[in-house]
XYZ file of C-alpha atoms in Angstrom:
455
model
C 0.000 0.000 0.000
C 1.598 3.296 -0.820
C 2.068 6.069 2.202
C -0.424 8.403 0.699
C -2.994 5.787 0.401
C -2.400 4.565 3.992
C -2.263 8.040 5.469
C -5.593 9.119 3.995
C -6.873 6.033 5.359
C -5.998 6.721 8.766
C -6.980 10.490 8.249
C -10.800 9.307 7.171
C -10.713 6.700 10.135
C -9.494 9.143 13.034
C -12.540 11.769 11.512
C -14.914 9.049 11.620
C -14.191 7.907 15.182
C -14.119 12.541 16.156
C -17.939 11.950 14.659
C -18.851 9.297 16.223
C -17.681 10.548 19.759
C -19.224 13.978 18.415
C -23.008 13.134 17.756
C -22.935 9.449 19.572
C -25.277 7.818 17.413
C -25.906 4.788 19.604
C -27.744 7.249 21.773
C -30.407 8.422 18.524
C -30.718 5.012 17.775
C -34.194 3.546 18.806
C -34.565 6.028 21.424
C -38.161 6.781 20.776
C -40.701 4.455 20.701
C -43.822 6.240 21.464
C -46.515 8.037 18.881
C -45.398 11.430 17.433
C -46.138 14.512 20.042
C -44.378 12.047 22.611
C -41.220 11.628 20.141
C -41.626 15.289 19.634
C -41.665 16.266 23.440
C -37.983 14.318 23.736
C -36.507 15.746 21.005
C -37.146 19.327 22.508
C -36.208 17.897 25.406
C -32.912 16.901 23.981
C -32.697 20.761 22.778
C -32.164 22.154 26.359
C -28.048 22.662 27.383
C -27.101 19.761 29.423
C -29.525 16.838 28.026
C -27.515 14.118 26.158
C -30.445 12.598 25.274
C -34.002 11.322 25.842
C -35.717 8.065 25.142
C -39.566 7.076 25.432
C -41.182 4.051 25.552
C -44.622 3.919 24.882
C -46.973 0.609 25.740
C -50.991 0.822 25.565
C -51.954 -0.922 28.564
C -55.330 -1.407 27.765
C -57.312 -0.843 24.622
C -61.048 1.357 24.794
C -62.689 2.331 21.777
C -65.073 3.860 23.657
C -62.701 5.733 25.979
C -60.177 5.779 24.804
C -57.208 3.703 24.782
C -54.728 3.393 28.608
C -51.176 3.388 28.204
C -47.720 4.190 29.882
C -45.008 6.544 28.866
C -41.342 5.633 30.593
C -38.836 9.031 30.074
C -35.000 8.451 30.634
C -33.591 11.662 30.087
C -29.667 11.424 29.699
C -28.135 14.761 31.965
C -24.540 15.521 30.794
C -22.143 14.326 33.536
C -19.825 17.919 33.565
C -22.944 19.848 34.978
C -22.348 20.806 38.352
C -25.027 19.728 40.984
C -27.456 23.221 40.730
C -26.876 22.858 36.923
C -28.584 19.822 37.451
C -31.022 20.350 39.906
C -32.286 23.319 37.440
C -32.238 21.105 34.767
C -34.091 18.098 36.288
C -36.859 20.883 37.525
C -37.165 22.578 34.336
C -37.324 18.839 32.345
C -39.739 16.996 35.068
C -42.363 20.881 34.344
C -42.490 20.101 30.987
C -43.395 16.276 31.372
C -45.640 17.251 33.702
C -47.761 19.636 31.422
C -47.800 17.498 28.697
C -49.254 14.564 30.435
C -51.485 16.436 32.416
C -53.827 16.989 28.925
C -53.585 13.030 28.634
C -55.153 11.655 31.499
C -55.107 7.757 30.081
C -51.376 8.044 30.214
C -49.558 6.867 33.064
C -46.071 8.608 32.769
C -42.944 8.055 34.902
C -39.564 9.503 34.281
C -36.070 9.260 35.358
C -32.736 11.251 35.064
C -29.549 9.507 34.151
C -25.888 10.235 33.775
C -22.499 8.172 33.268
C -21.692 5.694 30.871
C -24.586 2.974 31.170
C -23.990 -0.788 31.024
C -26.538 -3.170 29.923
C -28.786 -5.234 32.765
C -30.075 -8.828 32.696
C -33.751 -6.634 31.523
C -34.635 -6.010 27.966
C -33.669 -2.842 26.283
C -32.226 -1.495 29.844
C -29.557 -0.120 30.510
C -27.831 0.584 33.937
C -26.621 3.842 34.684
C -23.937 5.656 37.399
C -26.554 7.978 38.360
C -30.527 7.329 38.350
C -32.640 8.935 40.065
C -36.422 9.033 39.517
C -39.108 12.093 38.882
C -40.292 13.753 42.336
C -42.032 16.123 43.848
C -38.147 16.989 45.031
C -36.634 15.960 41.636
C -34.584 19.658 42.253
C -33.153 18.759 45.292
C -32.913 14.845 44.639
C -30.987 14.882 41.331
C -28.223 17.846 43.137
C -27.939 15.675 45.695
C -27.370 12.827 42.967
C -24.533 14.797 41.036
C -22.919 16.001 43.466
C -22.742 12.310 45.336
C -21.655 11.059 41.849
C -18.989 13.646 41.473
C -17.509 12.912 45.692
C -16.351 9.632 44.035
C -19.825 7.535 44.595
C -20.042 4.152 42.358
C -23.468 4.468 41.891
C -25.997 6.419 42.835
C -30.010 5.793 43.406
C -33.512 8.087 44.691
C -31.595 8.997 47.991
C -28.853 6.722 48.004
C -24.915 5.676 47.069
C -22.740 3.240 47.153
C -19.146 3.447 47.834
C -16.062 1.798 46.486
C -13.911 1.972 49.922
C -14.700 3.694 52.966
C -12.331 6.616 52.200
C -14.927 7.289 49.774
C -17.939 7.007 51.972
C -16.531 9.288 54.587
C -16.285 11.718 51.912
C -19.588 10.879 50.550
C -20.877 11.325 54.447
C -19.492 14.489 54.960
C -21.924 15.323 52.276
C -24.803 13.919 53.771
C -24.302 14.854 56.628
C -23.981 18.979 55.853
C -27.295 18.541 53.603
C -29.158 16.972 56.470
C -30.485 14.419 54.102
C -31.875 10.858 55.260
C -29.390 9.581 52.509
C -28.511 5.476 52.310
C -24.886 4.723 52.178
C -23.282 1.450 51.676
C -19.811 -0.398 50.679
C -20.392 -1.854 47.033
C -19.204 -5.280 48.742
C -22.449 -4.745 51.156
C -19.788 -4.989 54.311
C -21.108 -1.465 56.095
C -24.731 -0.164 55.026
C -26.192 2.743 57.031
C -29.981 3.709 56.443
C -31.346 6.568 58.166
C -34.926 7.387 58.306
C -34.745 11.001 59.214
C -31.309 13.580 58.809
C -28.363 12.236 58.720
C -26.016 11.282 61.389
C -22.331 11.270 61.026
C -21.667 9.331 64.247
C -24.062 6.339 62.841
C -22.371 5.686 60.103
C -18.808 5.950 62.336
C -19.985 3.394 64.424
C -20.778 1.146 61.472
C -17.596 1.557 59.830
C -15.736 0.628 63.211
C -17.685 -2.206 63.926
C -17.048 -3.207 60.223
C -13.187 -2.699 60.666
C -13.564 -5.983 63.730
C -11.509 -9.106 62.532
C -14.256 -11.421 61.913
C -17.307 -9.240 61.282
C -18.647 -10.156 58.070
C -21.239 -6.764 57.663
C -22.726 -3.896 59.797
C -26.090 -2.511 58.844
C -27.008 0.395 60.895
C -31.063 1.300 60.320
C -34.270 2.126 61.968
C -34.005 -1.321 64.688
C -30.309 -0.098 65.689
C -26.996 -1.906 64.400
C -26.661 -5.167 63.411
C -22.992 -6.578 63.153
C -23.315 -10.488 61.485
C -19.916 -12.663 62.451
C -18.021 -15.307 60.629
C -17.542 -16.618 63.693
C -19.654 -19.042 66.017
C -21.876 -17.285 68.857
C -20.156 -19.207 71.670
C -16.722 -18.222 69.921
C -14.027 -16.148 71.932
C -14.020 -13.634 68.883
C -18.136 -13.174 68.977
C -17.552 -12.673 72.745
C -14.612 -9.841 72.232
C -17.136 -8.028 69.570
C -20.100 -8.290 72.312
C -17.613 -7.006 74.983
C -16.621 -3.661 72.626
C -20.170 -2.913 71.774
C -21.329 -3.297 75.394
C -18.112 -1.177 76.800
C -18.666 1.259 73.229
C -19.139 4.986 74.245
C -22.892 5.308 73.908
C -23.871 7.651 71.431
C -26.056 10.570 71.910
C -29.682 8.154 72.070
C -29.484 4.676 72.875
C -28.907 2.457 70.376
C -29.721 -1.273 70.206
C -27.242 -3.823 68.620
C -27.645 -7.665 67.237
C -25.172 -9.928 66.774
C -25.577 -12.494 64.600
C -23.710 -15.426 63.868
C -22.863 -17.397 60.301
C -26.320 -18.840 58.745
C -28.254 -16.317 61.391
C -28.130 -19.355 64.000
C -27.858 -17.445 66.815
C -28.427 -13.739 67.756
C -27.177 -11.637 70.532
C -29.034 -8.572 71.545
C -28.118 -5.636 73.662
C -27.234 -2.073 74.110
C -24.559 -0.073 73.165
C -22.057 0.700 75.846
C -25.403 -0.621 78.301
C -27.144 2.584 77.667
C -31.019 1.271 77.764
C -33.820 3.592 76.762
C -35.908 5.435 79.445
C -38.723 3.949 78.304
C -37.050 0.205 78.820
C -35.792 0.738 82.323
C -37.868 -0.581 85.331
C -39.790 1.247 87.170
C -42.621 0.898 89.664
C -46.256 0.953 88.119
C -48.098 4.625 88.468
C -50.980 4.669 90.177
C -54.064 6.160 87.520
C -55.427 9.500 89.333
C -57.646 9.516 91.953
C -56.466 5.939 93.179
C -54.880 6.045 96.551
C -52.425 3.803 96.856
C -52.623 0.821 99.695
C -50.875 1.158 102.662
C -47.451 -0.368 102.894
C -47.228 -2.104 105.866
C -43.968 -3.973 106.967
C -45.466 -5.909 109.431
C -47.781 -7.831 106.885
C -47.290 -11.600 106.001
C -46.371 -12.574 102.506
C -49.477 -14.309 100.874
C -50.454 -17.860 100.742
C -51.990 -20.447 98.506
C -55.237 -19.861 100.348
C -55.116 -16.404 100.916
C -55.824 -15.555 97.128
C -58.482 -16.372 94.934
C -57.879 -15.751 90.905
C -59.984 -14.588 88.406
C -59.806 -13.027 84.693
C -60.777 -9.780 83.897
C -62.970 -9.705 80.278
C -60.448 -9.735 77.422
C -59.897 -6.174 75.040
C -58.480 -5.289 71.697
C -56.997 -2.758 69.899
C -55.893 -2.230 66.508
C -53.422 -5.538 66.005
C -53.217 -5.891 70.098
C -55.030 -7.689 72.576
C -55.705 -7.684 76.486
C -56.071 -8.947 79.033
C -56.075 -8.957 83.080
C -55.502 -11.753 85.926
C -56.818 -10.734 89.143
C -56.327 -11.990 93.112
C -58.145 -11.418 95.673
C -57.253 -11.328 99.111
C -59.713 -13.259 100.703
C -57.809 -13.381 104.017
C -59.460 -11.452 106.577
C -56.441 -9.253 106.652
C -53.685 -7.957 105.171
C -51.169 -9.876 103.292
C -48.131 -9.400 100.414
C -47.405 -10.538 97.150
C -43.887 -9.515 95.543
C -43.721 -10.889 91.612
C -45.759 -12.528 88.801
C -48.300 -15.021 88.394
C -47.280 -18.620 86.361
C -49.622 -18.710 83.623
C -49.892 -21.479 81.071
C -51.830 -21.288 78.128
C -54.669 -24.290 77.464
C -56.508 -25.683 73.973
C -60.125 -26.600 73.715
C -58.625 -30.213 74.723
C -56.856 -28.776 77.717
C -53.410 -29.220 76.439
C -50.761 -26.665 76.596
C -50.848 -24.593 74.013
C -46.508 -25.393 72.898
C -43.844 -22.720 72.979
C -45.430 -19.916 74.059
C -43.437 -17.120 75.191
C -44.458 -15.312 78.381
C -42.477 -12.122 78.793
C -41.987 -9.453 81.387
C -43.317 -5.912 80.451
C -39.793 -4.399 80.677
C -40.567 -1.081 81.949
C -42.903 -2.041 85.065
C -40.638 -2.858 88.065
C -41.798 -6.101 90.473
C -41.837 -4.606 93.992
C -43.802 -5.760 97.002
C -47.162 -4.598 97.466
C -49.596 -5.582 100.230
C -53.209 -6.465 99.446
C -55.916 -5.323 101.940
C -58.300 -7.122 103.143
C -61.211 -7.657 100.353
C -59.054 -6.004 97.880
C -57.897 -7.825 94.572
C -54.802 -7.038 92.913
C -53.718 -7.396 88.892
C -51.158 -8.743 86.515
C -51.665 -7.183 82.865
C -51.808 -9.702 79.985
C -50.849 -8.114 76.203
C -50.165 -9.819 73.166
C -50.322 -9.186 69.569
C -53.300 -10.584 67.312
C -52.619 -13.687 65.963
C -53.910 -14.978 62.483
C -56.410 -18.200 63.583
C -57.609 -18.660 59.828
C -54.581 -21.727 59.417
C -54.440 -22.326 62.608
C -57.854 -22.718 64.831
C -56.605 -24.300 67.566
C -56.989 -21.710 70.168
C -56.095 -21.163 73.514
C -59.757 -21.535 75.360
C -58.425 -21.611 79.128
C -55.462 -20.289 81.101
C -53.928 -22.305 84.046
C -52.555 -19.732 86.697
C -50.827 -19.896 90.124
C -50.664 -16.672 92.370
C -47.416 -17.493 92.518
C -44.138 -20.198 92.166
C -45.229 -23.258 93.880
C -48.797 -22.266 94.542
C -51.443 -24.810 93.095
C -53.143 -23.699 89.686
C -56.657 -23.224 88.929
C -57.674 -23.036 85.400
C -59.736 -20.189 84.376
C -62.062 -19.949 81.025
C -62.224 -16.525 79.450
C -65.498 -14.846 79.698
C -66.648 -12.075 77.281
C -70.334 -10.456 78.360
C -70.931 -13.700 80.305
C -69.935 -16.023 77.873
C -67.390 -18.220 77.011
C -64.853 -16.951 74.403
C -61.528 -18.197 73.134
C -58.289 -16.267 72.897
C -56.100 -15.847 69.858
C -52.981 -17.071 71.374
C -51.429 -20.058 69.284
C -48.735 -22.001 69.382
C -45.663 -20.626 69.234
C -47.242 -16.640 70.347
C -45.525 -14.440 72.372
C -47.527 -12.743 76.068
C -45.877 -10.045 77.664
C -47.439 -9.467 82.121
C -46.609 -7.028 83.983
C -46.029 -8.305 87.760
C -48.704 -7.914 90.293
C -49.605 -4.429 90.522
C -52.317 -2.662 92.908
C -53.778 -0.716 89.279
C -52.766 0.436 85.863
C -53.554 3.083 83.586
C -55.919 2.430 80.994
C -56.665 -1.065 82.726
C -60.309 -1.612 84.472
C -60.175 -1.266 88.737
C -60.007 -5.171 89.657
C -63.877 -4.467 91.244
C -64.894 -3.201 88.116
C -63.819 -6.104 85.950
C -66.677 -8.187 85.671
């Protein structure tokens, strides 16, 4: 081949490839497939400064000749990746206005749009493609897609409606610097899925911290920090020296500003430790003893008076209540003595069937925030333990719990109990395998019916 020929070549190869990189015809390619006014909406679209390019797809849904016939419209509108995060935010406003107008004369058309950037790879779905940056139509599609650039542009590997993921932590702490100055309830996460931090409201720096540390522990496999508090999972077995070094640095951790609850989890989920961090409980977990409801005096407490016996006590159940997705509940003792006498504790309740068998693996449970002290019963005056449990579905499982066996106390005898409801027999949805939370014996509760009163 002579030079000339072989430089001209090259020449007409190198303008080709400036062309290509110029107008990027893959991108005009197929990118609308919708009837005319929609095609013509993207390519205006496409005219505005910063818009690589738009594509529609168009599907009727459901055909009316009446009517008319229902369809949806899906936007992706490419947003050039050099525009700085208000360029974008501007953009994504002024772009998501006029999709808005134009559907709003089309009210058969169910529209939904989304705003892209980066070089996209194709997914395991038909025809789409995955992008760096994609963040859908809003109310807050202003401050949602500058949040989105400007997450992008700190380094972020991808970036979702709220959310980023992170190569390394270096990155994430940059990425959470961001957050955290915008005040944003943003999701951050390791691309690996080892540290995830969710926050439901703002954003809080010292969270995510605590996350990364726990991740940084020799055999911690992830830690998820989210609404139910952090959850560290372990390659190591629960009964393990290293799962018993992580539980001793979360439990000795400096607590952070509200308490914050912790699992710990070991390989397959098999076992799960829970606790506090650093031991700092809640206000509304800690013990306390049960507040009188107004206008009830409370009992004398008188030292001299003899703890209560077997026969001293006669039980009864209060009518059962309900709530939306809770039930209730109340065991009752009267003191049937002649004079006074104490109780310190709770009652020892099982659960029966219409055949009178235990009703298996039910979990009774100790309201956490009412505090067992002694309290001495008057003569003629009955005293209560609180019953609560959540509603449990009986449609697969009928076989419900139609009597309680109770005892006063440890080593009293039992008597068994039906539940009554407006003088009537009536079962209780508790199942095998349901969970009861009592308070101990208390003289009265809030919200709870005066043991005279119960029927």
């Amino acid at each position: 081949m002579k030079p000339l020929r072989a430089g001209a070549i090259v020449a007409a190869l190198i303008l080709v490839v400036a062309l290509i990189v110029i107008t990027k015809p893959w991108k005009l390619l197929d990118s609308c497939h919708a009837p005319d006014e929609f095609c013509a909406l993207a390519s205006q679209l496409e005219e505005k400064d910063g818009v690589e390019a738009t594509a529609v797809d168009y599907e009727v849904t459901a055909v009316d000749a009446k009517d008319g016939d229902r369809s949806t419209v899906r936007w992706t509108v490419e947003l050039a990746e050099d525009l700085d995060s208000a360029q974008a935010g501007e953009l994504a406003s002024a772009v998501s206005a006029q999709v808005q107008s134009f559907i709003a004369s089309r009210p058969l058309v169910q529209s939904s749009l989304r705003f892209v950037a980066g070089e996209p790879q194709e997914s395991s779905i038909p025809d789409f493609k995955l992008y760096p940056l994609d963040v859908s139509d809003s109310s807050e599609a202003k401050a949602q897609v500058a949040r989105g650039f400007a997450l992008h542009q700190l380094g972020a590997q991808k970036v979702g409606q709220n959310s980023a993921t992170a190569e390394n932590t270096q990155v994430l702490t940059a990425l959470a610097d961001y957050a955290s100055n915008q005040g944003a309830p943003i999701t951050l996460e390791l691309a690996d899925g080892s540290i995830r931090y969710a926050p439901t409201t703002g954003f809080d720096i010292a969270q995510l911290a605590l996350a990364i540390e726990a991740a940084g522990l020799g055999p911690v496999e992830s830690a998820i920090m989210d609404s139910s508090g952090l959850s560290v999972h372990t390659k190591t077995a629960a009964d393990s020296k290293e799962t018993a070094q992580i539980k001793k640095w979360l439990t000795e951790h400096e607590p952070l500003k509200e308490p914050m609850a912790f699992t710990l989890s070991s390989p397959g989920f098999a076992d799960i430790i829970q606790g506090w961090l650093g031991d700092k409980i809640p206000e509304s977990l800690i013990a306390r003893p049960a507040r009188l409801p107004e206008a009830v005096m409370p009992w004398p407490q008188d030292a001299a008076a003899q703890i209560c016996t077997d026969k001293d006590l006669a039980l009864s159940l209060g009518s059962p209540d309900a709530a939306t997705g809770s039930r209730y509940m109340a065991v009752y003792a009267k003191n049937i003595s002649g004079g006074a006498c104490a109780v310190n504790g709770y009652p020892q309740i099982q659960f029966l069937n219409a055949d009178g068998e235990p009703q298996q693996d039910v979990t009774l449970t100790k309201m956490p925030h009412i505090q067992s002290q002694r309290a001495v019963i008057p003569a003629g005056e009955s005293i209560l333990s609180a019953l609560q449990w959540k509603a449990m579905s009986t449609a697969n499982d009928p076989d419900q719990t139609t009597r309680l066996r109770i005892s006063a106390a440890s080593g009293f005898s039992a008597t068994e109990l039906a539940s009554m409801y407006e003088q009537s027999a009536t079962s209780l949805d508790i199942l095998d395998g349901g969970e009861v939370s009592q308070s101990p014996w208390v003289q009265a509760l809030d919200g709870w019916a005066l043991p005279d009163s119960s029927g």
